[in-house]
PDB file of C-alpha atoms in Angstrom:
ATOM      1  CA  LYS A 710      81.525  63.609 -27.720  1.00 97.00           C
ATOM      2  CA  LEU A 711      82.551  62.326 -31.344  1.00 97.00           C
ATOM      3  CA  GLY A 712      81.204  59.073 -30.567  1.00 98.00           C
ATOM      4  CA  SER A 713      77.882  60.580 -29.480  1.00 98.00           C
ATOM      5  CA  ILE A 714      77.614  62.524 -32.971  1.00 98.00           C
ATOM      6  CA  ILE A 715      78.450  59.592 -35.060  1.00 98.00           C
ATOM      7  CA  GLY A 716      75.912  57.353 -33.084  1.00 98.00           C
ATOM      8  CA  HIS A 717      73.132  60.222 -33.806  1.00 98.00           C
ATOM      9  CA  ILE A 718      74.162  60.307 -37.405  1.00 98.00           C
ATOM     10  CA  LEU A 719      73.730  56.607 -37.620  1.00 98.00           C
ATOM     11  CA  GLY A 720      70.286  56.807 -36.010  1.00 97.00           C
ATOM     12  CA  ASP A 721      67.812  59.898 -36.684  1.00 97.00           C
ATOM     13  CA  GLY A 722      70.746  61.806 -38.353  1.00 98.00           C
ATOM     14  CA  SER A 723      72.290  62.070 -41.945  1.00 98.00           C
ATOM     15  CA  ILE A 724      74.792  63.453 -43.932  1.00 98.00           C
ATOM     16  CA  ASP A 725      73.439  64.793 -47.394  1.00 97.00           C
ATOM     17  CA  LYS A 726      74.773  62.629 -50.478  1.00 96.00           C
ATOM     18  CA  LYS A 727      75.097  65.650 -52.872  1.00 96.00           C
ATOM     19  CA  TYR A 728      76.194  68.800 -50.257  1.00 96.00           C
ATOM     20  CA  SER A 729      77.408  66.658 -47.261  1.00 97.00           C
ATOM     21  CA  HIS A 730      75.045  68.923 -45.068  1.00 97.00           C
ATOM     22  CA  VAL A 731      75.082  67.310 -41.624  1.00 98.00           C
ATOM     23  CA  PHE A 732      71.548  66.887 -40.094  1.00 98.00           C
ATOM     24  CA  PHE A 733      70.095  65.751 -37.044  1.00 98.00           C
ATOM     25  CA  SER A 734      66.429  65.818 -36.164  1.00 97.00           C
ATOM     26  CA  ASN A 735      64.647  64.612 -32.699  1.00 96.00           C
ATOM     27  CA  SER A 736      61.510  65.811 -30.404  1.00 95.00           C
ATOM     28  CA  GLU A 737      63.580  65.541 -27.037  1.00 97.00           C
ATOM     29  CA  LYS A 738      65.218  68.870 -26.288  1.00 97.00           C
ATOM     30  CA  GLU A 739      67.907  67.114 -24.291  1.00 98.00           C
ATOM     31  CA  LEU A 740      68.802  65.060 -27.349  1.00 98.00           C
ATOM     32  CA  LEU A 741      69.230  68.066 -29.558  1.00 98.00           C
ATOM     33  CA  LYS A 742      71.236  69.925 -27.076  1.00 98.00           C
ATOM     34  CA  GLU A 743      73.735  67.287 -26.614  1.00 98.00           C
ATOM     35  CA  PHE A 744      74.195  67.071 -30.489  1.00 98.00           C
ATOM     36  CA  SER A 745      74.534  70.694 -30.621  1.00 98.00           C
ATOM     37  CA  THR A 746      76.756  70.910 -27.984  1.00 98.00           C
ATOM     38  CA  ASN A 747      79.035  68.046 -29.083  1.00 98.00           C
ATOM     39  CA  MET A 748      79.362  69.680 -32.597  1.00 98.00           C
ATOM     40  CA  LYS A 749      80.080  73.279 -31.006  1.00 98.00           C
ATOM     41  CA  THR A 750      83.077  71.405 -28.909  1.00 98.00           C
ATOM     42  CA  ILE A 751      84.451  69.808 -31.925  1.00 97.00           C
ATOM     43  CA  PHE A 752      83.814  72.056 -34.640  1.00 97.00           C
ATOM     44  CA  ASN A 753      83.026  75.385 -32.949  1.00 98.00           C
ATOM     45  CA  ILE A 754      79.799  75.678 -35.185  1.00 97.00           C
ATOM     46  CA  GLU A 755      76.278  76.475 -34.273  1.00 97.00           C
ATOM     47  CA  PRO A 756      73.492  74.871 -36.320  1.00 98.00           C
ATOM     48  CA  ARG A 757      70.450  76.492 -38.144  1.00 98.00           C
ATOM     49  CA  ILE A 758      67.289  75.080 -36.032  1.00 98.00           C
ATOM     50  CA  TRP A 759      64.190  74.618 -37.806  1.00 97.00           C
ATOM     51  CA  MET A 760      60.881  73.471 -36.297  1.00 96.00           C
ATOM     52  CA  GLN A 761      58.804  70.585 -38.103  1.00 93.00           C
ATOM     53  CA  LYS A 762      55.141  71.406 -38.407  1.00 89.00           C
ATOM     54  CA  ALA A 763      52.574  69.061 -36.068  1.00 83.00           C
ATOM     55  CA  PRO A 764      52.536  65.538 -37.473  1.00 72.00           C
ATOM     56  CA  ASP A 765      49.660  64.649 -40.411  1.00 67.00           C
ATOM     57  CA  TYR A 766      49.750  60.994 -40.846  1.00 57.00           C
ATOM     58  CA  GLY A 767      53.356  60.558 -41.335  1.00 60.00           C
ATOM     59  CA  ASN A 768      53.878  63.812 -43.422  1.00 66.00           C
ATOM     60  CA  THR A 769      56.414  66.052 -42.301  1.00 73.00           C
ATOM     61  CA  GLN A 770      57.150  69.583 -43.313  1.00 85.00           C
ATOM     62  CA  TRP A 771      59.304  72.448 -41.981  1.00 90.00           C
ATOM     63  CA  ASP A 772      57.128  75.105 -40.204  1.00 91.00           C
ATOM     64  CA  LYS A 773      59.553  77.735 -39.174  1.00 94.00           C
ATOM     65  CA  ARG A 774      63.222  78.473 -38.283  1.00 96.00           C
ATOM     66  CA  ILE A 775      63.668  79.043 -34.423  1.00 96.00           C
ATOM     67  CA  ASN A 776      66.388  80.727 -32.745  1.00 96.00           C
ATOM     68  CA  SER A 777      66.951  77.978 -30.104  1.00 97.00           C
ATOM     69  CA  ILE A 778      66.444  74.693 -29.021  1.00 97.00           C
ATOM     70  CA  GLU A 779      64.319  76.075 -26.234  1.00 96.00           C
ATOM     71  CA  GLU A 780      61.897  77.597 -28.573  1.00 96.00           C
ATOM     72  CA  LEU A 781      60.663  74.009 -29.818  1.00 96.00           C
ATOM     73  CA  THR A 782      57.143  73.280 -29.227  1.00 93.00           C
ATOM     74  CA  GLU A 783      56.547  70.474 -27.104  1.00 91.00           C
ATOM     75  CA  GLY A 784      55.921  67.246 -29.217  1.00 87.00           C
ATOM     76  CA  ARG A 785      57.272  68.610 -32.674  1.00 93.00           C
ATOM     77  CA  ASN A 786      60.463  67.486 -34.064  1.00 94.00           C
ATOM     78  CA  GLY A 787      63.549  70.105 -34.462  1.00 96.00           C
ATOM     79  CA  GLY A 788      66.045  69.877 -36.780  1.00 97.00           C
ATOM     80  CA  LEU A 789      69.669  70.991 -36.522  1.00 98.00           C
ATOM     81  CA  PHE A 790      71.414  71.828 -39.830  1.00 98.00           C
ATOM     82  CA  TYR A 791      74.993  72.023 -40.484  1.00 98.00           C
ATOM     83  CA  PRO A 792      77.420  73.127 -43.283  1.00 98.00           C
ATOM     84  CA  THR A 793      79.216  70.929 -45.596  1.00 98.00           C
ATOM     85  CA  ILE A 794      83.026  71.271 -44.166  1.00 98.00           C
ATOM     86  CA  CYS A 795      81.469  69.053 -41.097  1.00 98.00           C
ATOM     87  CA  GLY A 796      80.252  66.403 -43.051  1.00 98.00           C
ATOM     88  CA  LEU A 797      83.326  66.069 -45.271  1.00 98.00           C
ATOM     89  CA  ILE A 798      85.324  66.160 -42.280  1.00 98.00           C
ATOM     90  CA  LEU A 799      83.411  63.328 -40.556  1.00 98.00           C
ATOM     91  CA  ASN A 800      83.281  61.103 -43.499  1.00 98.00           C
ATOM     92  CA  ALA A 801      87.122  61.553 -44.257  1.00 98.00           C
ATOM     93  CA  ILE A 802      87.846  60.237 -40.859  1.00 97.00           C
ATOM     94  CA  PHE A 803      85.364  57.626 -40.491  1.00 98.00           C
ATOM     95  CA  GLU A 804      85.717  55.968 -43.916  1.00 97.00           C
ATOM     96  CA  GLY A 805      82.491  57.346 -45.840  1.00 97.00           C
ATOM     97  CA  PHE A 806      80.182  55.875 -42.792  1.00 98.00           C
ATOM     98  CA  ALA A 807      77.333  58.040 -43.600  1.00 98.00           C
ATOM     99  CA  ILE A 808      76.342  58.928 -47.241  1.00 97.00           C
ATOM    100  CA  GLY A 809      72.982  59.901 -47.651  1.00 96.00           C
ATOM    101  CA  LYS A 810      70.807  56.633 -46.898  1.00 93.00           C
ATOM    102  CA  ASN A 811      73.828  54.522 -46.984  1.00 96.00           C
ATOM    103  CA  LYS A 812      74.876  54.091 -43.469  1.00 97.00           C
ATOM    104  CA  ILE A 813      77.543  51.532 -42.518  1.00 97.00           C
ATOM    105  CA  ILE A 814      79.738  51.111 -39.032  1.00 97.00           C
ATOM    106  CA  THR A 815      83.301  51.309 -40.507  1.00 97.00           C
ATOM    107  CA  SER A 816      86.419  49.343 -39.053  1.00 97.00           C
ATOM    108  CA  ILE A 817      87.551  52.549 -37.439  1.00 97.00           C
ATOM    109  CA  ILE A 818      84.016  53.071 -35.761  1.00 98.00           C
ATOM    110  CA  ILE A 819      84.165  49.201 -34.527  1.00 96.00           C
ATOM    111  CA  ASN A 820      87.873  49.751 -33.443  1.00 96.00           C
ATOM    112  CA  SER A 821      87.557  52.802 -31.594  1.00 97.00           C
ATOM    113  CA  ASN A 822      88.254  53.105 -27.604  1.00 97.00           C
ATOM    114  CA  ASP A 823      85.715  52.294 -25.057  1.00 97.00           C
ATOM    115  CA  GLU A 824      84.817  55.744 -24.503  1.00 97.00           C
ATOM    116  CA  PHE A 825      83.947  56.427 -28.308  1.00 98.00           C
ATOM    117  CA  LYS A 826      81.626  53.492 -28.171  1.00 98.00           C
ATOM    118  CA  ARG A 827      80.228  54.286 -24.972  1.00 98.00           C
ATOM    119  CA  GLY A 828      78.890  57.423 -26.822  1.00 98.00           C
ATOM    120  CA  LEU A 829      78.262  55.863 -30.031  1.00 98.00           C
ATOM    121  CA  ILE A 830      76.098  53.193 -28.364  1.00 98.00           C
ATOM    122  CA  ARG A 831      74.079  55.714 -25.905  1.00 98.00           C
ATOM    123  CA  ALA A 832      73.155  58.214 -28.867  1.00 98.00           C
ATOM    124  CA  PHE A 833      72.224  55.406 -31.106  1.00 98.00           C
ATOM    125  CA  TYR A 834      70.080  53.726 -28.246  1.00 98.00           C
ATOM    126  CA  ASP A 835      68.491  57.174 -27.547  1.00 98.00           C
ATOM    127  CA  ASP A 836      67.524  57.345 -30.977  1.00 98.00           C
ATOM    128  CA  GLU A 837      66.516  53.931 -32.094  1.00 97.00           C
ATOM    129  CA  SER A 838      65.509  51.701 -29.032  1.00 98.00           C
ATOM    130  CA  THR A 839      62.371  51.643 -26.959  1.00 97.00           C
ATOM    131  CA  VAL A 840      62.327  50.642 -22.932  1.00 97.00           C
ATOM    132  CA  GLY A 841      59.697  48.038 -22.145  1.00 95.00           C
ATOM    133  CA  LEU A 842      58.473  46.563 -18.743  1.00 92.00           C
ATOM    134  CA  LYS A 843      61.303  44.144 -18.908  1.00 93.00           C
ATOM    135  CA  ASN A 844      63.368  44.683 -21.526  1.00 97.00           C
ATOM    136  CA  ILE A 845      65.303  47.429 -23.797  1.00 98.00           C
ATOM    137  CA  ARG A 846      64.624  46.621 -27.582  1.00 98.00           C
ATOM    138  CA  LEU A 847      66.783  48.168 -30.318  1.00 98.00           C
ATOM    139  CA  PHE A 848      65.397  48.199 -34.014  1.00 95.00           C
ATOM    140  CA  GLN A 849      66.626  48.556 -37.281  1.00 93.00           C
ATOM    141  CA  ASP A 850      65.927  48.010 -40.855  1.00 93.00           C
ATOM    142  CA  ARG A 851      69.492  46.055 -41.263  1.00 92.00           C
ATOM    143  CA  LYS A 852      70.245  42.833 -39.450  1.00 96.00           C
ATOM    144  CA  ASP A 853      74.119  43.552 -39.816  1.00 96.00           C
ATOM    145  CA  MET A 854      74.086  46.932 -38.070  1.00 96.00           C
ATOM    146  CA  LEU A 855      72.197  45.246 -35.324  1.00 97.00           C
ATOM    147  CA  GLU A 856      74.630  42.619 -35.146  1.00 97.00           C
ATOM    148  CA  ILE A 857      77.482  44.728 -34.985  1.00 97.00           C
ATOM    149  CA  PHE A 858      75.822  46.701 -31.968  1.00 98.00           C
ATOM    150  CA  ARG A 859      75.267  43.310 -29.999  1.00 98.00           C
ATOM    151  CA  SER A 860      78.869  42.552 -30.386  1.00 97.00           C
ATOM    152  CA  LEU A 861      79.634  46.047 -29.069  1.00 97.00           C
ATOM    153  CA  LEU A 862      77.630  45.683 -26.052  1.00 98.00           C
ATOM    154  CA  ASN A 863      79.586  42.217 -25.352  1.00 97.00           C
ATOM    155  CA  LYS A 864      82.770  44.336 -25.088  1.00 95.00           C
ATOM    156  CA  PHE A 865      81.001  46.080 -21.963  1.00 97.00           C
ATOM    157  CA  GLU A 866      79.615  42.401 -20.778  1.00 97.00           C
ATOM    158  CA  ILE A 867      76.092  43.234 -21.761  1.00 98.00           C
ATOM    159  CA  SER A 868      74.407  40.321 -23.043  1.00 97.00           C
ATOM    160  CA  SER A 869      71.712  40.164 -25.431  1.00 97.00           C
ATOM    161  CA  SER A 870      68.932  37.886 -27.200  1.00 97.00           C
ATOM    162  CA  SER A 871      69.683  37.145 -31.080  1.00 97.00           C
ATOM    163  CA  VAL A 872      68.500  39.489 -33.791  1.00 97.00           C
ATOM    164  CA  LYS A 873      64.885  38.539 -34.456  1.00 97.00           C
ATOM    165  CA  MET A 874      62.968  39.675 -37.697  1.00 95.00           C
ATOM    166  CA  TYR A 875      59.091  40.692 -38.138  1.00 93.00           C
ATOM    167  CA  MET A 876      57.312  42.209 -41.126  1.00 91.00           C
ATOM    168  CA  LYS A 877      56.014  46.075 -41.010  1.00 87.00           C
ATOM    169  CA  HIS A 878      54.177  47.586 -44.009  1.00 86.00           C
ATOM    170  CA  ASP A 879      55.386  44.691 -46.216  1.00 88.00           C
ATOM    171  CA  LYS A 880      58.994  45.709 -45.331  1.00 90.00           C
ATOM    172  CA  LYS A 881      61.328  43.333 -43.118  1.00 92.00           C
ATOM    173  CA  ARG A 882      62.459  44.934 -39.770  1.00 94.00           C
ATOM    174  CA  TYR A 883      64.857  43.575 -37.072  1.00 97.00           C
ATOM    175  CA  TYR A 884      65.366  43.809 -33.495  1.00 97.00           C
ATOM    176  CA  PHE A 885      67.014  42.244 -30.418  1.00 98.00           C
ATOM    177  CA  ASP A 886      66.490  42.725 -26.610  1.00 98.00           C
ATOM    178  CA  ILE A 887      68.632  43.197 -23.348  1.00 98.00           C
ATOM    179  CA  PHE A 888      66.957  41.273 -20.907  1.00 95.00           C
ATOM    180  CA  ARG A 889      67.731  40.243 -17.088  1.00 94.00           C
ATOM    181  CA  LYS A 890      68.421  42.817 -14.295  1.00 94.00           C
ATOM    182  CA  SER A 891      72.128  42.087 -14.360  1.00 95.00           C
ATOM    183  CA  ASN A 892      72.347  43.057 -18.037  1.00 97.00           C
ATOM    184  CA  LEU A 893      69.901  45.899 -17.532  1.00 97.00           C
ATOM    185  CA  LYS A 894      71.772  47.578 -14.455  1.00 97.00           C
ATOM    186  CA  ARG A 895      75.364  46.948 -16.467  1.00 98.00           C
ATOM    187  CA  PHE A 896      74.059  49.042 -19.232  1.00 98.00           C
ATOM    188  CA  ASP A 897      72.893  51.790 -17.203  1.00 98.00           C
ATOM    189  CA  GLU A 898      76.123  52.002 -15.344  1.00 97.00           C
ATOM    190  CA  GLN A 899      78.204  51.420 -18.464  1.00 97.00           C
ATOM    191  CA  ILE A 900      76.284  53.040 -21.113  1.00 98.00           C
ATOM    192  CA  GLY A 901      72.932  54.875 -20.194  1.00 98.00           C
ATOM    193  CA  PHE A 902      70.749  56.994 -21.944  1.00 98.00           C
ATOM    194  CA  THR A 903      70.939  60.792 -22.478  1.00 98.00           C
ATOM    195  CA  SER A 904      67.214  60.952 -23.102  1.00 98.00           C
ATOM    196  CA  PRO A 905      65.405  61.298 -19.328  1.00 97.00           C
ATOM    197  CA  LYS A 906      62.478  59.556 -20.304  1.00 96.00           C
ATOM    198  CA  LYS A 907      64.241  56.406 -21.141  1.00 98.00           C
ATOM    199  CA  SER A 908      66.737  56.940 -18.532  1.00 98.00           C
ATOM    200  CA  ASN A 909      63.908  57.118 -15.789  1.00 97.00           C
ATOM    201  CA  LEU A 910      61.983  54.211 -17.296  1.00 97.00           C
ATOM    202  CA  LEU A 911      64.935  51.900 -17.213  1.00 97.00           C
ATOM    203  CA  LYS A 912      65.719  53.050 -13.666  1.00 96.00           C
ATOM    204  CA  GLU A 913      62.265  51.536 -12.762  1.00 95.00           C
ATOM    205  CA  ILE A 914      62.308  48.408 -14.285  1.00 94.00           C
ATOM    206  CA  ILE A 915      65.632  47.957 -12.455  1.00 94.00           C
ATOM    207  CA  ASN A 916      64.323  48.701  -9.046  1.00 92.00           C
ATOM    208  CA  ARG A 917      61.157  46.761  -9.556  1.00 86.00           C
ATOM    209  CA  LYS A 918      60.611  43.974  -7.443  1.00 74.00           C
ATOM    210  CA  PRO A 919      60.438  41.138  -7.838  1.00 63.00           C
ATOM    211  CA  HIS A 920      62.943  40.670 -10.503  1.00 51.00           C
ATOM    212  CA  TRP A 921      62.261  38.310 -13.546  1.00 50.00           C
ATOM    213  CA  ASN A 922      64.683  35.707 -14.534  1.00 54.00           C
ATOM    214  CA  ASP A 923      67.124  37.463 -12.381  1.00 55.00           C
ATOM    215  CA  LYS A 924      70.417  35.214 -11.566  1.00 51.00           C
TER     216      LYS A 924
END
């Protein structure tokens, strides 16, 4: 549960630099529920929940506060907000891993046990990956963070491609892929997705015949 919280904060979440508020945002109710449940288990604190307005050419504004995640309108992002104490404790334990936009995978995260790493990887992949016809692709602005996730996957005997770069809106972006049925199956069994959509897509490509480059 703690690994999942850290993974989501590194992905679609944050800890405010000035006030240390913990924040997580997503459009999938299952991911919001996962984060909320895990935070409740560890901190015994319920979030303030806000819903964003419908997307308007990349602009995002909060529409209204809602009472539960179930009230979130389909296709809109929900935001979970937690008080300062949560952010202070998490950054104290994990060596300042998330301070505003500055997010790092610290030594205590890298050296955590396997259950923590499973939660970490699953949450980050739920937030930051796409499932294609033959692969799972993980995106990031930072190459160093992707290299660490490649290393973490190797500990579960999941091989991946090298990190590659591309340009988007005049900005460098990075990604790497998990290919082959054997690697995708190990990812499904060892890590998996909380997102039903990504989980179902992964199972579809694992079960599809004939398999490509499968040895």
